[in-house]
XYZ file of C-alpha atoms in Angstrom:
329
model
C -81.544 48.636 -16.791
C -80.472 46.522 -13.648
C -77.054 45.524 -12.793
C -76.701 41.929 -14.368
C -76.719 40.128 -11.378
C -80.485 42.166 -10.202
C -83.289 40.383 -10.897
C -85.282 41.935 -13.341
C -88.971 43.172 -13.501
C -91.367 43.738 -16.127
C -90.560 47.025 -16.773
C -87.090 45.992 -18.646
C -88.606 43.926 -20.822
C -90.537 46.873 -22.216
C -87.323 48.695 -21.356
C -85.156 45.878 -23.908
C -88.283 45.501 -26.729
C -87.465 49.069 -27.444
C -83.979 48.912 -27.305
C -83.796 46.057 -29.749
C -86.785 46.885 -32.056
C -84.222 48.177 -34.871
C -82.212 45.386 -34.711
C -84.461 42.334 -34.233
C -87.082 40.410 -35.745
C -90.891 40.333 -34.958
C -91.584 36.494 -35.306
C -94.688 35.086 -36.913
C -97.279 32.929 -34.974
C -97.977 29.300 -36.773
C -100.853 27.110 -36.464
C -101.166 23.858 -37.377
C -104.761 21.627 -37.516
C -103.336 18.979 -37.752
C -101.112 19.312 -34.771
C -103.961 20.782 -33.163
C -105.510 17.431 -33.382
C -102.832 15.395 -32.089
C -102.883 17.476 -28.769
C -106.302 18.390 -28.427
C -105.766 21.665 -27.872
C -105.467 25.106 -30.022
C -101.661 25.512 -30.530
C -99.888 29.051 -30.935
C -96.188 28.371 -32.435
C -93.791 31.555 -31.427
C -91.535 30.605 -34.743
C -87.848 32.303 -32.832
C -86.219 29.902 -35.043
C -87.123 32.521 -37.635
C -85.614 34.793 -35.391
C -81.840 36.271 -36.638
C -78.822 33.570 -36.121
C -81.933 31.238 -36.164
C -82.510 31.538 -31.766
C -84.346 33.605 -29.278
C -81.016 33.670 -28.048
C -80.635 37.303 -30.036
C -83.026 38.825 -27.861
C -81.245 38.513 -24.773
C -77.795 39.600 -26.298
C -79.236 42.427 -28.646
C -80.304 43.893 -25.414
C -77.003 43.547 -23.181
C -75.335 44.743 -26.124
C -76.657 47.956 -26.797
C -77.446 48.719 -22.617
C -73.984 49.191 -22.557
C -72.763 52.563 -22.435
C -70.266 53.664 -25.267
C -67.114 53.717 -23.504
C -67.812 50.211 -22.089
C -69.072 48.901 -25.426
C -65.577 49.369 -27.609
C -63.735 47.358 -24.540
C -65.960 44.136 -26.429
C -68.229 41.284 -24.935
C -67.367 38.276 -23.842
C -69.141 35.291 -23.302
C -69.521 31.230 -22.821
C -71.949 29.715 -24.882
C -72.136 25.851 -27.046
C -73.723 28.046 -30.036
C -76.227 29.843 -30.318
C -75.980 32.409 -27.345
C -72.336 33.121 -28.994
C -73.591 32.874 -32.489
C -76.585 35.783 -31.006
C -73.754 37.767 -29.152
C -71.086 38.137 -31.661
C -74.310 39.575 -34.170
C -75.302 41.637 -31.602
C -71.361 42.848 -31.585
C -71.307 42.957 -34.838
C -73.657 45.443 -35.526
C -72.701 47.743 -32.652
C -69.075 47.390 -33.950
C -67.354 46.268 -31.235
C -65.170 42.965 -30.631
C -67.008 39.644 -29.211
C -64.892 36.866 -27.053
C -66.597 34.121 -27.520
C -65.044 30.635 -24.812
C -66.847 27.521 -26.793
C -66.706 24.087 -25.222
C -65.392 21.284 -27.326
C -67.706 18.671 -28.724
C -70.608 21.906 -29.410
C -72.463 21.577 -31.959
C -70.039 22.275 -35.165
C -72.837 24.458 -37.236
C -73.476 26.168 -34.124
C -69.448 26.491 -34.031
C -69.626 28.290 -37.954
C -72.522 30.708 -36.750
C -70.237 32.173 -34.190
C -66.906 32.167 -36.483
C -69.153 34.169 -39.909
C -70.856 36.612 -36.604
C -67.165 37.849 -36.244
C -66.408 36.409 -32.789
C -62.804 35.592 -31.226
C -62.895 31.833 -30.418
C -61.331 30.264 -27.517
C -61.735 26.756 -26.721
C -62.229 25.357 -23.407
C -62.908 21.451 -21.756
C -66.455 20.564 -21.708
C -67.697 21.127 -18.312
C -69.730 24.478 -16.786
C -66.505 25.092 -14.342
C -64.353 25.318 -17.436
C -66.644 27.903 -19.400
C -66.428 29.708 -16.328
C -63.203 29.922 -16.048
C -61.626 30.547 -19.452
C -64.730 33.205 -19.887
C -63.094 34.916 -16.648
C -59.507 34.948 -17.522
C -60.630 36.464 -21.541
C -61.938 39.114 -19.445
C -58.972 39.631 -17.285
C -57.098 39.828 -20.774
C -59.426 42.379 -22.919
C -61.701 44.117 -20.248
C -64.809 42.784 -22.323
C -67.671 43.057 -20.622
C -69.142 39.695 -19.673
C -72.756 38.381 -20.587
C -73.418 35.101 -18.705
C -76.020 33.422 -21.317
C -78.971 33.263 -19.302
C -78.484 34.675 -15.465
C -77.791 38.818 -17.063
C -80.409 40.577 -15.824
C -80.100 42.106 -18.984
C -80.491 38.840 -21.358
C -83.519 37.748 -19.383
C -85.220 40.959 -20.097
C -84.575 40.500 -23.749
C -85.923 36.923 -24.016
C -88.966 38.030 -21.680
C -89.137 40.175 -24.987
C -90.769 37.067 -27.459
C -93.399 36.122 -24.812
C -94.280 39.784 -25.196
C -95.247 40.158 -29.038
C -96.954 36.578 -28.039
C -99.363 37.681 -25.434
C -100.150 41.307 -27.057
C -100.832 39.231 -30.198
C -102.867 36.483 -28.277
C -103.875 37.592 -24.777
C -106.043 34.800 -24.187
C -103.663 31.853 -23.816
C -104.131 29.736 -21.567
C -100.875 27.753 -21.275
C -97.599 29.265 -22.084
C -94.792 26.217 -22.847
C -90.553 27.206 -23.385
C -87.310 24.713 -23.071
C -86.010 25.442 -20.137
C -82.250 25.091 -19.732
C -80.567 27.821 -17.728
C -83.419 29.801 -18.021
C -83.149 32.931 -19.424
C -85.995 32.731 -21.875
C -88.432 30.921 -19.263
C -87.918 33.716 -16.971
C -88.002 36.626 -19.229
C -91.602 34.799 -20.422
C -92.952 34.245 -16.389
C -91.562 37.806 -16.602
C -94.473 38.467 -19.329
C -96.848 36.088 -18.753
C -97.210 37.529 -15.381
C -97.757 41.592 -16.138
C -100.043 40.719 -19.288
C -101.935 37.212 -18.664
C -101.492 36.335 -14.911
C -104.877 33.811 -16.011
C -102.011 32.032 -17.633
C -100.275 29.101 -16.791
C -96.029 28.711 -17.524
C -94.788 25.497 -18.202
C -91.269 24.639 -18.340
C -90.601 21.442 -20.824
C -87.040 20.075 -19.529
C -84.981 16.630 -20.799
C -85.444 13.682 -18.143
C -81.206 13.557 -19.033
C -80.755 16.839 -18.267
C -83.348 17.258 -15.490
C -82.303 19.520 -12.805
C -84.750 21.743 -13.153
C -87.200 19.103 -12.214
C -85.454 18.240 -9.243
C -84.396 21.920 -7.678
C -88.349 22.707 -7.859
C -89.261 19.127 -5.969
C -86.431 20.140 -3.189
C -87.196 24.241 -3.401
C -83.395 24.723 -3.832
C -80.847 24.630 -7.256
C -79.899 20.253 -7.726
C -76.931 20.621 -10.136
C -75.955 16.874 -8.708
C -76.092 15.916 -12.345
C -74.248 15.359 -15.933
C -76.491 16.272 -18.764
C -77.101 12.887 -21.307
C -79.650 14.329 -24.042
C -79.716 14.818 -27.867
C -80.764 19.039 -26.807
C -77.719 19.686 -26.707
C -78.959 23.987 -25.996
C -80.787 22.921 -22.869
C -77.216 21.546 -21.045
C -76.673 24.385 -19.319
C -78.170 24.331 -15.344
C -80.329 25.697 -14.151
C -79.367 30.165 -12.863
C -80.585 31.119 -9.400
C -82.295 34.160 -10.493
C -83.937 32.242 -13.338
C -84.725 29.682 -11.034
C -86.616 33.097 -8.183
C -88.637 34.075 -10.825
C -90.127 30.994 -12.188
C -90.776 29.652 -8.299
C -92.727 33.392 -8.229
C -94.323 32.618 -11.409
C -95.166 29.192 -10.667
C -94.071 27.592 -13.439
C -94.497 23.404 -13.551
C -91.656 21.344 -15.130
C -92.914 18.950 -17.204
C -89.728 16.441 -18.458
C -89.724 14.578 -21.726
C -87.397 11.295 -22.711
C -85.027 12.235 -26.141
C -86.921 10.015 -28.416
C -90.343 11.692 -27.657
C -88.177 15.185 -28.720
C -87.089 13.681 -31.804
C -91.129 12.712 -32.493
C -92.300 16.007 -32.205
C -89.407 17.448 -34.273
C -90.407 15.102 -37.047
C -93.898 15.660 -36.915
C -93.124 20.161 -36.856
C -91.080 19.456 -40.428
C -93.720 17.324 -41.337
C -96.774 18.984 -40.433
C -95.432 22.098 -40.104
C -92.620 22.385 -42.815
C -90.852 24.289 -40.868
C -86.447 23.045 -39.606
C -85.968 23.059 -35.511
C -83.771 21.696 -33.341
C -84.713 19.175 -30.878
C -84.123 22.539 -27.622
C -86.808 23.845 -29.953
C -89.142 20.251 -30.766
C -89.336 20.196 -26.855
C -92.276 22.274 -26.785
C -94.662 20.183 -28.514
C -93.415 16.798 -26.935
C -93.962 18.145 -23.633
C -97.734 19.029 -24.685
C -98.096 15.519 -26.540
C -96.434 13.821 -23.667
C -99.054 15.488 -20.977
C -102.330 16.460 -23.515
C -104.316 15.721 -20.516
C -102.571 19.132 -18.953
C -103.216 21.029 -22.126
C -106.630 19.427 -23.649
C -109.216 22.090 -24.896
C -106.541 25.161 -24.255
C -104.750 28.299 -26.195
C -101.282 27.162 -25.653
C -98.777 29.122 -26.973
C -95.160 27.382 -27.382
C -92.380 29.094 -27.890
C -89.819 27.168 -31.012
C -86.555 28.383 -29.729
C -84.689 27.685 -32.384
C -83.578 26.158 -35.676
C -80.068 25.413 -35.457
C -79.451 22.007 -36.691
C -76.634 20.663 -37.561
C -77.478 19.356 -41.455
C -74.999 16.409 -41.798
C -76.884 14.758 -38.732
C -81.396 15.541 -40.624
C -80.854 12.115 -41.942
C -81.072 10.612 -38.066
C -83.717 13.197 -36.832
C -86.050 13.544 -40.166
C -88.625 11.308 -41.527
C -87.803 9.700 -45.216
C -91.212 8.685 -45.971
C -92.608 11.341 -48.257
C -95.115 14.018 -45.838
C -98.477 15.363 -46.360
C -99.033 19.307 -47.272
C -98.698 21.757 -44.376
C -102.028 21.873 -42.222
């Protein structure tokens, strides 16, 4: 396994798949005739909202935790996270029997904080900025000796996240396009590694909220552009694109598709009504991107990663339709 700050390769994705196999689910691929018709394409949904802790994040966290030597692991792990990565790292640490510390920003989704606590992590609260999160995480590391596992720039995390696409492309090697959400870029970068090795003719698209479009601006400039304040319902996609992630995505020729929140919430309702699946906005954005950029995907076989399903249940009335919908198709 490469050092946390070294770019991973496809071999690391394969190693991660073997390492996490005893602990992570192989998630199903879902289909919907009615959504195929709406998109004018053949859609294959990788159901990572059915992964442990309800998100793909368990893959990368599990790989990071189980790649540690015993004497290092005994000191525990630490991270900063708005929710899903924190819950994933906490569960992976609990499975291995080691401590886990998670720095959480004020204003994080309560359902995600509850999941972190249920998994047995020690919470450390901070101001809702990336700088505050990283400073607090550094203090925790200094105080405890824990190994910091960054939510998306850690090579072990990137390799682990790539196992979702590895499974998808192994089952469906003829996909023409892959669409994944873009926040910090851990899932996207891992997907790029798997796609380039298994389906080099496939095209990678990154669905990003218009209110957190540092990825789109970074690709347009050819350099990272973090001068923005995120404003989006997609709480899991508010992180800034990581440098190693950006490098891997550039090498893969990925394209960013920005989507406004109204389109994302409409897609969330479509997934709920036609597929009977509850996903979070950060996950539904992939379908929103396919529908918003319909011409790019018309007639093609498209893989979409439904990245997570940790919704705040109290928010459901505002997100889901009130009228009774038809049966799943």
